[in-house]
Each structure stands twice: as structure tokens, then as C-alpha cells.
XYZ file of C-alpha atoms in Angstrom:
372
model
C -105.029 85.110 -60.259
C -105.921 85.069 -63.717
C -104.227 81.478 -63.432
C -106.527 80.353 -60.597
C -109.850 82.224 -62.472
C -109.339 80.009 -65.970
C -108.569 76.942 -63.578
C -111.798 76.948 -62.142
C -113.561 78.257 -65.438
C -112.259 75.372 -67.327
C -112.643 72.985 -64.013
C -116.522 73.938 -63.906
C -116.666 73.222 -68.473
C -114.623 69.803 -68.076
C -117.574 68.689 -64.656
C -120.145 69.793 -66.723
C -118.870 67.693 -70.181
C -118.970 64.988 -67.418
C -122.255 64.831 -66.416
C -124.133 65.350 -69.491
C -122.553 61.855 -70.577
C -125.331 60.107 -68.332
C -123.668 56.567 -69.998
C -120.317 57.708 -68.149
C -121.922 58.312 -65.282
C -123.769 54.971 -64.837
C -120.242 53.410 -65.465
C -118.698 55.256 -62.346
C -121.394 54.373 -60.466
C -120.423 50.881 -61.352
C -117.593 49.998 -61.757
C -117.320 50.974 -57.764
C -120.535 49.069 -56.424
C -121.698 46.398 -59.002
C -117.371 45.842 -59.976
C -116.338 45.939 -56.154
C -119.530 43.152 -54.951
C -118.765 41.601 -57.925
C -115.538 40.592 -56.983
C -115.663 40.489 -53.275
C -118.282 37.664 -53.297
C -117.988 36.249 -57.077
C -114.210 35.853 -56.718
C -112.788 34.110 -54.298
C -108.972 32.547 -53.616
C -109.956 30.186 -50.536
C -111.432 27.021 -50.795
C -115.340 26.982 -50.403
C -118.113 24.411 -51.874
C -115.022 21.927 -53.868
C -117.250 19.161 -54.223
C -115.264 15.270 -53.262
C -116.242 11.751 -54.885
C -115.247 9.197 -51.951
C -114.704 5.858 -53.474
C -113.944 4.116 -50.104
C -113.241 0.471 -50.127
C -112.532 -0.129 -46.479
C -115.953 1.144 -45.370
C -114.323 1.368 -41.508
C -115.383 3.807 -38.079
C -111.999 5.719 -39.967
C -112.420 5.849 -43.562
C -116.625 7.092 -42.522
C -114.158 9.661 -39.066
C -112.622 11.249 -42.082
C -115.401 11.311 -44.262
C -117.951 13.297 -41.585
C -114.481 15.706 -41.721
C -115.064 16.693 -45.107
C -117.394 19.256 -43.690
C -119.183 22.872 -45.628
C -118.892 25.320 -45.771
C -114.649 23.877 -47.158
C -116.305 20.965 -49.622
C -119.583 19.500 -50.110
C -121.033 16.417 -48.478
C -118.487 13.624 -50.031
C -120.877 11.898 -52.823
C -119.913 8.295 -52.686
C -118.089 7.196 -56.096
C -117.674 3.973 -57.910
C -114.033 3.620 -59.062
C -114.937 2.904 -62.417
C -116.911 6.003 -62.909
C -113.622 8.287 -61.302
C -112.325 9.247 -64.958
C -115.788 10.113 -66.585
C -116.684 12.285 -63.844
C -113.582 13.505 -63.094
C -113.350 14.665 -67.083
C -117.209 16.313 -66.385
C -115.799 18.250 -63.787
C -118.081 17.141 -61.356
C -115.891 16.284 -58.794
C -112.305 18.914 -57.838
C -111.117 15.696 -55.441
C -111.887 12.203 -55.041
C -110.529 10.278 -52.739
C -109.386 6.369 -52.998
C -109.263 4.136 -49.755
C -107.825 1.275 -50.502
C -109.417 -2.080 -48.615
C -107.519 -2.805 -45.084
C -106.563 1.275 -44.454
C -108.031 0.792 -41.203
C -106.520 -2.536 -39.723
C -102.891 -1.437 -40.960
C -103.121 1.741 -40.026
C -103.355 0.456 -36.355
C -100.890 -2.252 -36.662
C -98.705 0.880 -37.310
C -97.535 -0.106 -41.006
C -98.474 3.188 -43.804
C -101.165 2.177 -46.573
C -101.259 4.579 -49.613
C -104.672 6.863 -49.836
C -104.871 8.200 -53.628
C -106.517 11.644 -53.674
C -107.058 12.395 -57.646
C -107.208 15.813 -58.080
C -108.699 18.563 -61.209
C -105.280 21.186 -61.671
C -107.672 22.907 -63.486
C -109.436 25.079 -60.696
C -105.891 26.008 -59.614
C -106.477 28.345 -56.592
C -109.040 25.593 -55.283
C -106.923 22.504 -56.206
C -103.842 23.699 -54.614
C -105.308 24.595 -51.230
C -107.414 21.927 -50.782
C -104.985 19.735 -51.170
C -103.265 21.365 -47.823
C -107.234 21.428 -46.132
C -107.785 17.595 -46.475
C -104.089 16.580 -45.931
C -104.479 18.879 -42.616
C -108.084 16.792 -41.773
C -106.210 13.216 -42.756
C -104.071 13.339 -40.854
C -105.901 15.320 -37.566
C -108.130 12.707 -37.386
C -105.552 9.589 -37.955
C -104.030 10.449 -34.759
C -107.734 11.540 -32.743
C -109.078 8.025 -34.051
C -105.192 6.364 -32.669
C -105.642 8.427 -29.902
C -102.023 9.827 -30.161
C -100.880 13.304 -29.190
C -98.419 15.032 -30.998
C -95.383 13.878 -29.879
C -92.589 16.319 -28.188
C -91.250 19.529 -29.537
C -87.563 21.142 -28.893
C -89.528 24.307 -29.929
C -93.219 25.187 -29.892
C -93.622 27.567 -33.386
C -96.064 30.542 -31.717
C -97.913 31.173 -35.196
C -99.823 35.150 -34.586
C -101.227 35.857 -38.290
C -101.157 39.726 -38.109
C -104.006 42.454 -40.182
C -106.256 39.189 -41.486
C -106.272 36.234 -38.502
C -108.399 34.007 -41.058
C -106.385 34.355 -43.962
C -109.675 35.515 -45.963
C -109.063 36.934 -49.214
C -112.661 38.684 -49.396
C -111.326 41.276 -47.400
C -109.039 42.127 -49.647
C -109.709 41.992 -52.997
C -112.622 44.576 -52.774
C -109.580 47.569 -50.838
C -106.776 46.111 -54.305
C -110.076 46.459 -56.974
C -110.752 50.081 -56.345
C -108.019 51.180 -56.372
C -107.681 49.097 -59.938
C -111.263 51.254 -61.425
C -108.824 54.127 -59.890
C -106.170 53.941 -62.263
C -108.866 52.682 -64.902
C -111.042 55.533 -65.090
C -108.070 57.993 -64.442
C -106.390 56.762 -67.821
C -109.795 56.539 -69.519
C -111.097 59.792 -68.247
C -108.227 62.402 -68.682
C -107.054 60.608 -71.647
C -111.506 61.143 -73.334
C -111.197 64.253 -72.455
C -108.209 65.607 -74.997
C -109.277 63.418 -77.478
C -112.826 64.255 -77.102
C -112.015 67.929 -77.726
C -109.900 67.577 -80.734
C -112.264 64.615 -82.442
C -115.322 67.536 -81.407
C -113.694 70.466 -83.013
C -113.383 72.067 -80.298
C -109.560 72.715 -79.053
C -110.502 75.096 -81.781
C -112.373 77.525 -79.655
C -109.658 76.849 -77.076
C -107.430 78.028 -79.067
C -108.385 81.389 -79.260
C -108.927 81.957 -75.980
C -107.116 83.857 -73.578
C -105.871 80.020 -71.733
C -102.387 78.314 -71.954
C -101.739 74.758 -72.229
C -101.041 73.823 -69.068
C -104.407 75.694 -67.816
C -106.834 73.261 -69.951
C -104.883 70.037 -69.283
C -104.883 70.879 -65.320
C -108.674 71.252 -66.133
C -108.774 68.423 -66.964
C -106.995 66.256 -64.984
C -109.194 68.523 -61.610
C -112.519 68.007 -62.842
C -112.130 63.951 -63.366
C -109.721 63.396 -60.733
C -112.572 65.146 -58.800
C -115.068 62.782 -59.480
C -112.933 59.951 -60.048
C -111.804 61.150 -55.857
C -115.716 61.716 -54.279
C -116.582 58.420 -56.322
C -113.831 55.973 -54.638
C -113.646 57.280 -50.894
C -117.920 56.746 -51.501
C -117.294 53.535 -52.071
C -114.132 52.882 -50.136
C -116.354 54.555 -47.010
C -119.920 53.128 -47.698
C -119.733 49.872 -49.477
C -116.773 48.664 -49.301
C -116.578 49.546 -45.242
C -120.361 49.146 -44.530
C -122.286 47.429 -46.656
C -119.620 44.421 -47.086
C -118.872 44.534 -44.225
C -115.111 44.687 -44.474
C -112.667 46.306 -41.718
C -109.628 48.655 -42.443
C -107.727 49.584 -40.001
C -106.091 52.237 -41.127
C -107.149 55.847 -41.626
C -109.543 56.788 -44.259
C -108.355 60.329 -44.365
C -104.495 59.640 -44.839
C -105.721 56.722 -47.567
C -107.823 60.251 -48.906
C -104.772 62.658 -49.672
C -103.074 59.430 -51.119
C -105.664 58.962 -53.928
C -105.813 63.481 -54.431
C -101.293 62.395 -55.552
C -102.040 59.084 -56.942
C -104.880 60.543 -59.366
C -102.055 63.734 -60.324
C -99.678 61.181 -61.369
C -101.954 58.509 -63.432
C -104.160 61.052 -64.610
C -101.650 62.504 -65.861
C -99.754 59.691 -67.428
C -103.728 59.231 -68.854
C -103.522 62.793 -70.886
C -100.129 62.054 -71.835
C -100.834 58.890 -73.701
C -103.651 61.151 -75.051
C -101.499 63.655 -77.036
C -99.709 60.750 -78.160
C -103.092 59.021 -80.192
C -104.784 60.756 -83.095
C -107.974 59.366 -82.234
C -109.883 57.536 -79.260
C -109.855 53.879 -80.760
C -105.322 54.148 -81.067
C -105.864 55.938 -77.351
C -108.121 52.309 -76.102
C -105.035 50.705 -77.770
C -102.580 52.124 -76.604
C -104.117 52.719 -72.915
C -105.696 49.044 -72.356
C -101.180 47.072 -72.660
C -100.655 50.397 -70.388
C -103.451 49.229 -68.000
C -102.521 46.051 -67.658
C -99.051 45.794 -67.677
C -99.400 48.291 -64.667
C -102.329 46.120 -63.137
C -100.497 42.686 -63.422
C -96.756 44.629 -61.515
C -98.339 46.204 -59.131
C -98.628 44.190 -56.773
C -102.456 43.752 -56.498
C -103.293 40.961 -58.044
C -100.383 38.542 -56.892
C -97.214 39.054 -54.729
C -94.089 40.743 -56.167
C -91.852 38.748 -54.151
C -93.312 36.011 -56.614
C -91.518 37.863 -59.507
C -88.128 37.667 -61.328
C -86.319 40.093 -60.467
C -86.411 42.002 -63.813
C -89.359 42.761 -63.171
C -89.456 43.659 -59.869
C -86.935 45.912 -60.305
C -88.560 47.477 -64.223
C -91.810 48.507 -61.847
C -90.372 49.129 -58.428
C -91.429 52.860 -58.552
C -94.198 52.965 -61.435
C -97.104 54.980 -59.360
C -98.953 52.023 -59.616
C -96.290 50.014 -57.642
C -95.896 52.353 -55.132
C -99.546 53.103 -54.536
C -100.883 49.326 -54.243
C -97.762 49.783 -51.252
C -99.261 53.090 -49.665
C -102.728 51.191 -49.919
C -102.175 48.347 -48.028
C -99.448 49.276 -45.685
C -102.419 52.293 -44.820
C -105.340 50.324 -44.735
C -104.164 46.928 -43.814
C -101.376 47.490 -41.420
C -102.438 51.252 -40.273
C -99.637 52.495 -40.995
C -99.206 56.219 -40.593
C -98.096 59.456 -42.858
C -94.103 59.210 -41.268
C -94.280 55.853 -43.212
C -95.834 56.256 -46.648
C -94.177 59.121 -47.119
C -91.379 57.579 -49.596
C -94.339 56.084 -51.585
C -95.882 59.439 -51.882
C -92.961 61.325 -52.644
C -92.355 59.209 -55.703
C -95.746 59.205 -56.457
C -95.758 63.228 -56.805
C -91.717 63.289 -58.373
C -93.681 60.722 -61.587
C -96.693 63.096 -61.970
C -94.628 65.237 -62.428
C -92.842 64.008 -64.999
C -95.946 62.435 -66.511
C -97.209 65.783 -66.357
C -94.421 67.567 -67.956
C -94.154 65.492 -70.410
C -97.939 65.797 -71.428
C -97.318 69.419 -71.831
C -94.864 69.394 -74.232
C -96.690 66.807 -76.577
C -100.200 69.353 -75.881
C -98.365 71.862 -76.601
C -97.177 70.334 -80.181
C -100.421 69.012 -80.856
C -102.048 72.524 -80.078
C -99.208 74.364 -82.693
C -99.990 71.852 -85.417
C -103.621 72.317 -85.194
C -103.507 76.232 -85.076
């Protein structure tokens, strides 16, 4: 009971200290609203309003039909471009795609020839260029087939595609949910680590040394207080901002997701405390924390599929808490997985969190002994 009483008192102390820092509280609010909105609306891997230029030496019904098929919201209305202006306009980033039809294009198509059409692409806009050329190719083939009144050739096996969980392939459904997880990771490391260093830099660590509290109680109170604030902010963001304001459908249980966030916060906050016991000052903690966060983020699979990574990278990052949490989030929120499916991720996060906590306690005791 004394342990619980001390833990409660220290947790309330941490919460009071946190909420007195108005800038920090505002930052937490901005992170779970403005940042999520920016990612959802400002960062898009789909083709949206791509500018297209047309160099048409043929000017026939077929070329105009293909031109008219390049429609919003994927493409801006195509603009006529002179051949001698192509290089200058591409250099000025006025167009991502320029489609050039050769003379007698329609006549050659009707004659059964295979005329070549040139598509110039500005590949500096990598996502738009990669996806957009596929869109243009599909539109081109469809319009030529319709113009020739040709049905698709009979197929021995007819594929039937069933796209699950995100039928339109919209990145807007995926990215905000993953960004909430990224912000949980960032704030958990920063707040838990800064809470430890703040005690040392302000000199209040000496007050704790003369109090009848243990190092475990001090560390756990910092993890509990900061984790509680992040948990409330993230769940409010996921429930009201992501699901209702951004109107992103979540297929799974938010209650199960909340349980996973609690375990993940324990794991990643323990990592933050561990890093804080290694770094002697707040600037050095920032320099140490930043590469850890970036590497964990890149290897987690929240920004790019882990299957695209080298096999060695997948092996090294397989049991990182960030990797397990991304798998857990995707399974629960997108695929409506239950506890019977995601329990291995929860178990791994718990074990890793305990390991981080043990190392953090050892380092924290060493730091207290050096100060006392």
C-alpha cells in the first residue's frame, strides 16, 4: 500500500508539472490535431490534379477522345503545348506529364498498325509520376479499344479482384491512423525522457533523494503520468478527429486499440527513460533520441511496407516495439482483428517494455548514487 500511495503522489506531482508547462500542453494538442490533419489532407500518395500537356500532331477524333478522358480529380484539364516549348515547361515544373501524338496516329490505329505515342514524365514528383503513368496507360488503352469497338479478347481464366479494407486504395484512410501512432512514439520518448532530465537540471532530484521513495516509484510515476496524458490525447484524436472529423472509417475495436496503446506506452516510455539516463543533458538527450526515433519509424512499416525492405533490415527490426505496434494497429483498426490474433504483438511489446524498464532502473539507480 505504501508503494501505491507513493506512486499516486509522485504521479500527481508529474501531472501538475506537465500541465504547468502551457507550451508543452499546446504542443500535445497540435500534434494530435493539426499534424494529423496535415498528413491526411496535405500528403497524398494518390494522383491528384496532375498537370498534363498535349502535343497533338494528329488532331483527330481519337486523340481528342483520349484527351477528354484525362479528367479531374486525377488530372487537370490538358493544355496544348508546342513541341519547342516542351523542354522549357518541363524545366519550370509546369507539367508532370506531356503526351505527344504523332501525325497520322488515328489512321495507323485503324489500319492495325502500332503507332508510338511518347509520354514525357517529370519523375522528380516520384509518387505522382509512378502512379500517374499507370493511370494514363489504362486510360489510353481503354479509349483506343472503345474507339475501335473492340471487346476484350476471351480469357480462359477470368480474374475477379476483391480489394479488402480499403477498396478504393486511398492513402488518406491509412496515413492519419499511422501518424497517430508515430506521434504517440515521439511524445512518449520525449516526455518521459525530459521528465527525468528536468529533475536533474532543476536540482529537484536532490529533493527526491531525501524522500522515502524508491527509484522504481520515481521512474514508474513518470511513465504513468506522461503515458496517461498521451493515452487520453491519442484516443480523443482517434475517436473524434480521425474517425469523425476526417471521416476515416475504422473497422476494428477502439477499446482493443486503447489496450494496445497502454502496453505500447509502457514499452516506449521505458525506452525514453532509459535514453534519459544515458544522456547527461536535455540537448544531448535530443541528439540521442532523434536518430533512435527516426530509425525506429523507418523500420516500423508505418511509412513503407516492410516487405520492400532488405531481408537483414526486416530481421533486425522484427521485434522492435514500433514494428509490433504498427502490425497491431493495422490488424485491429483496418482488418478488425481480435485479441486471439494480436496477442503475440501485445506479448512482445510487454516483454520488450519490461527489458527497457529493468535497464532504465539500473541506470537510474546508478545516476542517483552518483548524485547522492
